[in-house]
Coordinates of C-alpha atoms in Angstrom, one line a residue:
Chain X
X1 CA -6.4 20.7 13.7
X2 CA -3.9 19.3 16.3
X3 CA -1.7 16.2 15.1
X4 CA 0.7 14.7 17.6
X5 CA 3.1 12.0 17.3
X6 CA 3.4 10.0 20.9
X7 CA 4.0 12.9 23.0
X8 CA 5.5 15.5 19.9
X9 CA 3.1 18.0 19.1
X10 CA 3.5 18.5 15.2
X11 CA 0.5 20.4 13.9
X12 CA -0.4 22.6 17.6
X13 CA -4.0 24.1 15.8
X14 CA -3.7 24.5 12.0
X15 CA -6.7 26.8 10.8
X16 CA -6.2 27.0 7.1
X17 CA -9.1 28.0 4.8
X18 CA -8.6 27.6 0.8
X19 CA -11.4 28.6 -1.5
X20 CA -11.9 26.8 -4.6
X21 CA -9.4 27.9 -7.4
X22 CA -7.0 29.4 -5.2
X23 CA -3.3 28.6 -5.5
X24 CA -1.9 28.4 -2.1
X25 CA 1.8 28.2 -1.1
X26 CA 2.4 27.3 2.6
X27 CA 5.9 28.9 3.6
X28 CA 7.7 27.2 6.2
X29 CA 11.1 26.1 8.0
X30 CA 11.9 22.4 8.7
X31 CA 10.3 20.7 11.1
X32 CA 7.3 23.6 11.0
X33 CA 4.9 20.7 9.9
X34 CA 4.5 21.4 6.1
X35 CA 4.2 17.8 5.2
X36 CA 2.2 16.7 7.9
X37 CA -0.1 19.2 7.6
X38 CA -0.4 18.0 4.0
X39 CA -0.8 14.2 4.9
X40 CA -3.9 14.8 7.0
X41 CA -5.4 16.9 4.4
X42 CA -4.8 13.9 2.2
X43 CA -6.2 11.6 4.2
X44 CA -3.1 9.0 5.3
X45 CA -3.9 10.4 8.8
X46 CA -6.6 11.5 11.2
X47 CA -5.9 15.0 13.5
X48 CA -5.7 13.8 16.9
X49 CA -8.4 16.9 17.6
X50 CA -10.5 19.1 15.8
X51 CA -11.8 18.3 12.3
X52 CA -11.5 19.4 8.4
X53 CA -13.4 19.8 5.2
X54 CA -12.3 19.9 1.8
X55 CA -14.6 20.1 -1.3
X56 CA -17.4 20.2 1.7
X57 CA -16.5 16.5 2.4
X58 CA -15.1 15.4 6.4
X59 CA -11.5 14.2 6.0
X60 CA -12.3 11.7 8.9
X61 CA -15.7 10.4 7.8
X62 CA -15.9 11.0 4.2
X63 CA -12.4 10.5 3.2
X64 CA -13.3 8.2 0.4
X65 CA -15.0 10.8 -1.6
X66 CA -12.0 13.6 -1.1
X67 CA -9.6 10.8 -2.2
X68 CA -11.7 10.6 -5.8
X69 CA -10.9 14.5 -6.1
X70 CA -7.5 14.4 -5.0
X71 CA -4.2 14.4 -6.2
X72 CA -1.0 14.3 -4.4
X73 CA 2.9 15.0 -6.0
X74 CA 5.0 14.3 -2.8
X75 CA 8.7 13.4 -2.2
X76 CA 7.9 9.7 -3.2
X77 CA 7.4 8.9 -6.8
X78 CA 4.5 6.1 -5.3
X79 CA 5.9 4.0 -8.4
X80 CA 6.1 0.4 -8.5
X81 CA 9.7 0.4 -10.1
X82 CA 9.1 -3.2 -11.9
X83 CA 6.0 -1.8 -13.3
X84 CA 7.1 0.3 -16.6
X85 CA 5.5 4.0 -16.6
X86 CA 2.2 2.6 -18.8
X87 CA 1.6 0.0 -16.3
X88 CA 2.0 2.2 -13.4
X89 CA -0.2 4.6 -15.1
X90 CA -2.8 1.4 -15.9
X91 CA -3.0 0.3 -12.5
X92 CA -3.8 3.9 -10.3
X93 CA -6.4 4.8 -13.8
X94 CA -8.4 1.8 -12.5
X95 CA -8.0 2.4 -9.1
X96 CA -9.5 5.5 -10.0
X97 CA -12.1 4.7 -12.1
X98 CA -11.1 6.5 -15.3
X99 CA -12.9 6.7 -17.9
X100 CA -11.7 6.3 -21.4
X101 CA -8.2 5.2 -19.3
X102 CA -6.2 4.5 -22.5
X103 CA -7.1 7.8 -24.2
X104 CA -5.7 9.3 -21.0
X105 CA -3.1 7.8 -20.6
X106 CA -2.0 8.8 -24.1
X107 CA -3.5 12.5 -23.1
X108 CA -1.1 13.2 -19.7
X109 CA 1.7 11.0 -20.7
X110 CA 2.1 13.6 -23.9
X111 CA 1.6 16.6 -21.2
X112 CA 4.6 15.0 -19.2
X113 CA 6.7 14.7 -22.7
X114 CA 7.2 10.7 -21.8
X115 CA 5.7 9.2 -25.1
X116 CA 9.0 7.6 -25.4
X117 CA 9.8 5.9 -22.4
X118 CA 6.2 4.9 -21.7
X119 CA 7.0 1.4 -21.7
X120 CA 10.5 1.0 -20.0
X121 CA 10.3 -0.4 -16.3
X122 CA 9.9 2.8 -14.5
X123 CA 12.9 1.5 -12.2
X124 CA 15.5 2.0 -15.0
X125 CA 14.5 5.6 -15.6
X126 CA 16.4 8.5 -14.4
X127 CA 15.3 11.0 -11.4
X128 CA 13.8 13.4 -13.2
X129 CA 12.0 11.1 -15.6
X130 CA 10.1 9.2 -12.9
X131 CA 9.2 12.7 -11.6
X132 CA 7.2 13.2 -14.4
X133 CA 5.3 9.9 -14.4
X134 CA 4.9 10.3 -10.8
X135 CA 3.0 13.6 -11.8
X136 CA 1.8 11.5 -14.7
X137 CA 0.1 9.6 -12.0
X138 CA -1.0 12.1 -9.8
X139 CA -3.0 13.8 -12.7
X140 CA -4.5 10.6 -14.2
X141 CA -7.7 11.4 -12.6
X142 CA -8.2 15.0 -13.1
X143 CA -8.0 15.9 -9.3
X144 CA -9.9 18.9 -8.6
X145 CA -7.3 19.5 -5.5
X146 CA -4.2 18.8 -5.8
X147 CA -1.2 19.1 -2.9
X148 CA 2.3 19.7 -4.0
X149 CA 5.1 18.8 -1.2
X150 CA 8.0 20.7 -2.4
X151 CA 7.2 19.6 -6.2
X152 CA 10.8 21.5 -6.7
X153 CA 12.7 18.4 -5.4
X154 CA 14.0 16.8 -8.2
X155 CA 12.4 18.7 -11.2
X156 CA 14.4 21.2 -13.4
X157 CA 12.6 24.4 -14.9
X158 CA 11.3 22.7 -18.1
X159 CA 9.5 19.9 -15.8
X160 CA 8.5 22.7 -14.0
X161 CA 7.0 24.5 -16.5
X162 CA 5.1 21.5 -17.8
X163 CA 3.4 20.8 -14.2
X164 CA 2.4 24.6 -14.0
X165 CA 0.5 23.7 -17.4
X166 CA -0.7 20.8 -16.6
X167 CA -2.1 22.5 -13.5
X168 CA -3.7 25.4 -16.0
X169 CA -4.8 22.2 -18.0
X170 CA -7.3 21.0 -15.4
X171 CA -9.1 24.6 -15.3
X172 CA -9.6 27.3 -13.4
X173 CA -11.9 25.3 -10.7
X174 CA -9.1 23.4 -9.5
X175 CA -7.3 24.3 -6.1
X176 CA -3.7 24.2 -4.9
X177 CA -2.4 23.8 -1.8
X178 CA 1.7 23.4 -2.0
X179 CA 4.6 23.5 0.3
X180 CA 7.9 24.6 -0.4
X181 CA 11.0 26.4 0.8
X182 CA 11.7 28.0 -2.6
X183 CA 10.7 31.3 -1.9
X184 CA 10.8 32.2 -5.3
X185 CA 8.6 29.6 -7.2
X186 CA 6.5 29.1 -4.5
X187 CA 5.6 33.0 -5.0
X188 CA 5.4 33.1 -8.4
X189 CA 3.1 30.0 -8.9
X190 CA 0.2 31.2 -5.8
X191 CA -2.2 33.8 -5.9
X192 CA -2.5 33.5 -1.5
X193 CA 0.5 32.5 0.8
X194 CA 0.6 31.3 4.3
X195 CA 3.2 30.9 6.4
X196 CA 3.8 27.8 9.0
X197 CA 5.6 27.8 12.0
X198 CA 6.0 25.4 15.0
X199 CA 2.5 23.5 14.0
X200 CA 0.5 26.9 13.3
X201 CA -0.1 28.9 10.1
X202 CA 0.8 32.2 11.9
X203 CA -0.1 34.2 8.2
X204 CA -2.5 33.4 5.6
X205 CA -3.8 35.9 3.1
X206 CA -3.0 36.9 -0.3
X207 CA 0.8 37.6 -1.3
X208 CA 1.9 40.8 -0.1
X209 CA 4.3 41.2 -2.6
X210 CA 6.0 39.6 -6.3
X211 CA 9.3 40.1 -5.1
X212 CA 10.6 37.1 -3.6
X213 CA 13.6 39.6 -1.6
X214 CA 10.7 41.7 -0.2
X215 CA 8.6 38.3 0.7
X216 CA 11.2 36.8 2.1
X217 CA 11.9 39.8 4.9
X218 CA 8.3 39.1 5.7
X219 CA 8.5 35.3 6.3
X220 CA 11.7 35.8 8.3
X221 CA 10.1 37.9 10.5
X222 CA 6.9 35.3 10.7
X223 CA 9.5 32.8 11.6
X224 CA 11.4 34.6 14.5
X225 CA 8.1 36.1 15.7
X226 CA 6.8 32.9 16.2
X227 CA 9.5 30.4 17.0
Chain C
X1 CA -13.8 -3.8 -15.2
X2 CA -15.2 -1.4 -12.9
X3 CA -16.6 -1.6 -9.2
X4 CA -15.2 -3.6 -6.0
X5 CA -14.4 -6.7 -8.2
X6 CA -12.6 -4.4 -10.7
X7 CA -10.3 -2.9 -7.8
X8 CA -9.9 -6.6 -6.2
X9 CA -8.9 -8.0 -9.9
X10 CA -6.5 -4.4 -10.6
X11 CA -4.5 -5.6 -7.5
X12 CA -4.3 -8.9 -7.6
X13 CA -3.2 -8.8 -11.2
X14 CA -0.9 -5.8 -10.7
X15 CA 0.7 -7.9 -8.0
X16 CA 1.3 -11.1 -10.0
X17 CA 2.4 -9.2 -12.5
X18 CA 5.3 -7.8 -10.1
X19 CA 5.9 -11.0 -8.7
X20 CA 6.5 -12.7 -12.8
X21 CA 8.5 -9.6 -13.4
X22 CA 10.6 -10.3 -9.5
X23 CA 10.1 -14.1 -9.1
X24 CA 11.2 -13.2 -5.0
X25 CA 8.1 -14.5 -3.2
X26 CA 7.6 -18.0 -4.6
X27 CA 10.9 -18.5 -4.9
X28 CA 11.7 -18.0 -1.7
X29 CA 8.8 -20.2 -0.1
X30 CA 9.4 -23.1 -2.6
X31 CA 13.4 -23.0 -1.5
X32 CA 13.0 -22.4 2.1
X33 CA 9.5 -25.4 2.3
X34 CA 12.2 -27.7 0.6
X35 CA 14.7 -27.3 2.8
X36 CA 12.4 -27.7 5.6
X37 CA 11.0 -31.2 4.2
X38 CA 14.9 -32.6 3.3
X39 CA 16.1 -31.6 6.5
X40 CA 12.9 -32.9 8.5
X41 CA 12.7 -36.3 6.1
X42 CA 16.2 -37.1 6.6
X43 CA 16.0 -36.7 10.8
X44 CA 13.0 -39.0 11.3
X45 CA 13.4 -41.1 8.5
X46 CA 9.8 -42.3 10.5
X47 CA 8.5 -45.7 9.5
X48 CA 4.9 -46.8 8.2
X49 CA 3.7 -46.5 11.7
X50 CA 4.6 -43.4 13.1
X51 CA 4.2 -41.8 10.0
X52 CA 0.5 -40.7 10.5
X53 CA 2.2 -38.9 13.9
X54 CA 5.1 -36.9 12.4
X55 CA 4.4 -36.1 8.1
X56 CA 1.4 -33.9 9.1
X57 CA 4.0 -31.7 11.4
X58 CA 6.6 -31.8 9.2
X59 CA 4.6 -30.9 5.8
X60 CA 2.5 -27.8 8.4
X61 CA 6.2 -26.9 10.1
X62 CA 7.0 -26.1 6.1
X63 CA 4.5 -24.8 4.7
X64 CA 4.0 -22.5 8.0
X65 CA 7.5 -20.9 7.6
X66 CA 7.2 -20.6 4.1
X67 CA 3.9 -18.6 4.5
X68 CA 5.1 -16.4 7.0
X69 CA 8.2 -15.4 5.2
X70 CA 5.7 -14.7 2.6
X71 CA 3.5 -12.7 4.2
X72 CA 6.6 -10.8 5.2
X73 CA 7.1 -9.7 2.3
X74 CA 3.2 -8.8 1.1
X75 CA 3.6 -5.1 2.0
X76 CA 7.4 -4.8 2.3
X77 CA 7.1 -3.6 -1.6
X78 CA 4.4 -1.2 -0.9
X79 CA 6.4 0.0 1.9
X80 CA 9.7 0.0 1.0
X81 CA 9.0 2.1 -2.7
X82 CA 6.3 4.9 -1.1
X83 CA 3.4 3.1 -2.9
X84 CA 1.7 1.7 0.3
X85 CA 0.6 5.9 -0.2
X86 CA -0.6 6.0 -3.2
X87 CA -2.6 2.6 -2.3
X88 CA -3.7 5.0 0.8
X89 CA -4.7 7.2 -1.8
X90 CA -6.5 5.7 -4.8
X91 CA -10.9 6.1 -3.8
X92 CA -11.1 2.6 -3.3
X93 CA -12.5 0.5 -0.3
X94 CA -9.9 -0.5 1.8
X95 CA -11.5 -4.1 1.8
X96 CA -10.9 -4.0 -2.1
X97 CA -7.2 -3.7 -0.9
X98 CA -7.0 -6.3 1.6
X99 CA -8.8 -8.9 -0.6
X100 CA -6.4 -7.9 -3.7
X101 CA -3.1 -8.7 -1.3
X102 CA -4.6 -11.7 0.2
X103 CA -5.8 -13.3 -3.1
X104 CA -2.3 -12.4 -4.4
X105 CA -0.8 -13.7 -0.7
X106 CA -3.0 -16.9 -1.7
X107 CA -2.1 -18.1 -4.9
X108 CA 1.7 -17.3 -4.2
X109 CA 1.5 -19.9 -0.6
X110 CA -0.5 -22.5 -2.7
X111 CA 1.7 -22.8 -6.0
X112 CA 4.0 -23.2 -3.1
X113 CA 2.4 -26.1 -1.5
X114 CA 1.2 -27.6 -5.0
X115 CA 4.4 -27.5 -5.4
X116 CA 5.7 -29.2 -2.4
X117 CA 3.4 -31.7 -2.0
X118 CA 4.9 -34.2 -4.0
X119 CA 8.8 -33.8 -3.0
X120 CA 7.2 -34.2 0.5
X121 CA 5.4 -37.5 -0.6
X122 CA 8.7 -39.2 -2.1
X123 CA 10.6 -38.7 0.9
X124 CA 8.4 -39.6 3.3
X125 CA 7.6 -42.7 1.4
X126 CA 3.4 -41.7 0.7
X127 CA 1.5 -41.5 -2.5
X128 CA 2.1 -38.9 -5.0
X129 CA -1.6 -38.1 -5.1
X130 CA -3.7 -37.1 -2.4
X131 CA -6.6 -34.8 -3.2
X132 CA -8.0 -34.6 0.6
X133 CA -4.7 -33.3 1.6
X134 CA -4.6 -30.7 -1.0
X135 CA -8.4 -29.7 -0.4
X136 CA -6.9 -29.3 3.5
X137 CA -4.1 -27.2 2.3
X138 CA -6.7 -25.0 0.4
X139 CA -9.1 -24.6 3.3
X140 CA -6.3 -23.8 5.9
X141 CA -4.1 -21.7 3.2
X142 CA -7.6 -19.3 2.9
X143 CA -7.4 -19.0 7.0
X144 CA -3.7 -18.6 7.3
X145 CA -3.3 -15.3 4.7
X146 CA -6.8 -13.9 5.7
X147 CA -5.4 -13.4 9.2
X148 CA -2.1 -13.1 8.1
X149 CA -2.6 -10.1 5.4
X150 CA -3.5 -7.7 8.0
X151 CA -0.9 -8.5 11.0
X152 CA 1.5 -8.4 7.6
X153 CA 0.1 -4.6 6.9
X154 CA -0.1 -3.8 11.1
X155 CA 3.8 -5.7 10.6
X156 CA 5.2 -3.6 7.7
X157 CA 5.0 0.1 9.5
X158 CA 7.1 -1.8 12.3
X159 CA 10.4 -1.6 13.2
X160 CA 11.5 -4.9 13.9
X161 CA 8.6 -6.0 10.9
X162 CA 9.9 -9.8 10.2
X163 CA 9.6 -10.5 14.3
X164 CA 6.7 -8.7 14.6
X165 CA 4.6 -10.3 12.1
X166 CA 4.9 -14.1 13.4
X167 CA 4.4 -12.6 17.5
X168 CA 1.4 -11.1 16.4
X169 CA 0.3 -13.4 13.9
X170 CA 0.7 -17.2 15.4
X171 CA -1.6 -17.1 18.3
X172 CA -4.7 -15.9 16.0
X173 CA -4.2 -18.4 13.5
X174 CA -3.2 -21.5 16.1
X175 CA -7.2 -22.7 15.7
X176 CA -6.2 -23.0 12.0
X177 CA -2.8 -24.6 12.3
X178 CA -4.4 -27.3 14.9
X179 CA -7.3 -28.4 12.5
X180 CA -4.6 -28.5 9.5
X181 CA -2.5 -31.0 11.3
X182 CA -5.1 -32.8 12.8
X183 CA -7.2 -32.9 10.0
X184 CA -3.8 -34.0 7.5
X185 CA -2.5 -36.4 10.2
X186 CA -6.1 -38.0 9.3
X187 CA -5.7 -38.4 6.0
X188 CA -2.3 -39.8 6.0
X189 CA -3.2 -42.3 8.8
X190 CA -6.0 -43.4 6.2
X191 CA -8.5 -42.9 9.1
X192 CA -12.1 -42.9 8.1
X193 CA -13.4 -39.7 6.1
X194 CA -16.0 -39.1 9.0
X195 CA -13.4 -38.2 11.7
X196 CA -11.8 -35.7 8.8
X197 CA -15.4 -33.8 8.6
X198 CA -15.5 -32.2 11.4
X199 CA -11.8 -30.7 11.4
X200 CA -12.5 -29.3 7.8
X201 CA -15.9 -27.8 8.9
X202 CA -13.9 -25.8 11.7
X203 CA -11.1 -24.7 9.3
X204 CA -13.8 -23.5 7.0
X205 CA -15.8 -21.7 9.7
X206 CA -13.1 -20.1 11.0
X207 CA -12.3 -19.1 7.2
X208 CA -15.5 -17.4 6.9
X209 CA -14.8 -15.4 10.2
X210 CA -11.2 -14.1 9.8
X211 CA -11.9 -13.0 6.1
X212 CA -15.0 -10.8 7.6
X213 CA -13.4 -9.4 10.5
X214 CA -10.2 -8.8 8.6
X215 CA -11.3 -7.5 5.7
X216 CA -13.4 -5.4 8.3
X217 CA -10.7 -3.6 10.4
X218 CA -8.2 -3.8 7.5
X219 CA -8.2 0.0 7.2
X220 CA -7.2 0.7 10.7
X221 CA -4.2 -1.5 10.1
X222 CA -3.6 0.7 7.1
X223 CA -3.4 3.8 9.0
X224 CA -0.4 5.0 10.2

């Protein structure tokens, strides 16, 4: 996939194959095209060449259908801040077609560990605590693929810890596909790493290694190889 | 509710509901409408005869304004707190979208010119009551946010978003605007009902088309 803004090449020929279940981190510096790359794959944006498919569904033609299987944590909470959490939840839960929405909302709001603030205006809450609705929200629908873009930013251990489970919670069908920089979790949480540079994934494959020190000599070298 | 209509309804009502909670869009039209008629009523002061030539622009100048600073503002909240993407998101027709913003776009500019309606009749010295003014009002009001929903989404990934939206906007909906004036100076002239016919007739036709084609190429708007 090629995406190009104006005359700035961004994505220069992504080829990036995930197979269902897997847990993939995508390593790379700034500007390497982590959260583009994720934005077409979630549909906000068509690749000015070459094509996709996820869940065996065209992400230019059938983008409707990869939507209903799709879940998205990004830097943006995507709350309506003079909505309280419920509401927010309420409102994507039909957008979405949930079934039995109330029961769900009761089910991933407990996950989240925000029973108690369900009903304050999600605008008063702290950081952290729209983070979890925001994931709240992203899970409502039991997304079978789910992107992370650097799910680290703002989230302490505990929160990350929950969104690990709730990840577990929606079996061992469902497929990952996150960005980070932190070496580290990013590592820990993927069973297959690739590595973006410039616009291309210059590694894919499983991880070589658990050791974050030892990974991270390998994605240095990616980087300088390739920049 | 499920389906298209369930989608439709979930926007529209998730929209009123942040517009009870903000009170920022009807406000702002009713304030800025008013000022328009005081300021308008008070520089004319036009008498029974030349009434019929300058109400109908000064009650269109108002509500005009009004409705483009609303529209202005239709996906500036979408945009402004990231949720334009999760909209992008959610499995839904993109039509289901547009018709949820402009039904919400809609009610907001007609409370509005419910509203207005009468302040406009005392100073300008016409009856309270005038039910073929408000059936115009409807009619155009349907034209004027169909069109004016999708420049406000082209508008809102702008830069310069509160110019952009009337340069882009006015010319499409000047059929609209024309037959609203004409069509109001008729009624307020107390001209026969026949000559009004024909103006509503092309205010409701081009209705029907701008709701089609913009609920139609609404998702390319949406892109970014």
């Amino acid at each position: 996939m090629v995406k190009s803004f104006g005359s700035q090449p961004v994505l220069r020929g992504v080829e990036l194959r995930v197979r269902e279940g897997d847990f993939l981190t995508i390593f790379g510096p700034n500007g390497a095209g982590k959260t583009t790359l994720l934005r077409v794959l979630a549909t906000f944006m068509r690749p000015n060449r070459g094509s996709g498919k996820i869940a065996g569904f065209d992400i230019t033609k059938q983008a409707t259908e990869i939507r209903r299987r799709l879940g998205l944590v990004s830097h943006d909470n995507l709350l309506y801040d003079n909505l309280s959490g419920y509401e927010n939840l309420k409102f994507y839960g039909r957008m979405y077609d949930v079934p039995r929405l109330e029961s769900r909302i009761a089910e991933i709001v407990n996950q989240v560990g925000m029973e108690a603030r369900l009903h304050q205006r999600v605008g008063t809450l702290s950081h952290g605590q729209k983070k979890r609705i925001a994931i709240a929200r992203a899970m409502i629908h039991r997304p079978s693929i789910v992107l992370l873009d650097e799910p680290e930013t703002g989230l302490d251990q505990e929160a990350i810890a929950m969104l690990t489970g709730i990840l577990d919670s929606l079996g061992p069908r469902r497929t990952v596909i996150m960005t980070t920089h932190n070496i580290g979790q990013g590592l820990k949480l993927a069973n297959e790493v690739g590595i973006l540079v410039r616009g291309k994934i210059v590694f894919q494959g499983p991880k070589p290694t658990e050791d974050p020190a030892a990974f991270s000599d390998v994605y240095y070298h990616y980087v300088e190889a390739h920049r | 509710m499920r389906g298209f209509g369930g989608k439709v309804f979930a926007m529209l009502a998730k929209d009123l509901l942040l517009e009870f909670r903000a009170r920022e869009i009807v406000v702002s039209l009713l304030v800025f409408a008013l000022l328009t008629i005081i300021i308008f009523s008070f520089a004319f002061e036009p008498g029974p005869d030349r009434i019929g030539i300058v109400a109908p622009g000064v009650l269109w100048v108002a509500f005009t304004f009004a409705g483009v600073l609303g529209l202005n503002r239709a996906f500036v909240q979408e945009k402004d707190s990231g949720c334009l993407q999760g909209l992008m998101l959610c499995p839904v027709d993109r039509e289901a979208i547009y018709f949820g913003k402009m039904l919400a776009s809609f009610i907001f500019m007609f409370i509005m010119e419910i509203i207005i309606m009468p302040v406009f009749s005392i100073f300008l010295n016409l009856p309270i009551f005038m039910p073929w003014l408000l059936l115009i009002a409807f009619l155009a009001t349907i034209g004027f946010v169909a069109v004016g929903t999708i420049f406000s989404a082209i508008a809102v990934n702008t830069k310069a978003r509160d110019l952009m939206l009337p340069l882009l906007f006015f010319p499409v909906v000047v059929p609209v605007l024309i037959a609203a004036v004409k069509s109001s100076a008729i009624v307020l002239a107390g001209s026969s009902l026949d000559d009004l016919w024909p103006w509503l007739q092309m205010i409701a036709a081009f209705d029907a088309i701008f709701l089609v084609i913009s609920a139609l190429i609404f998702q390319y708007a949406l892109e970014e």
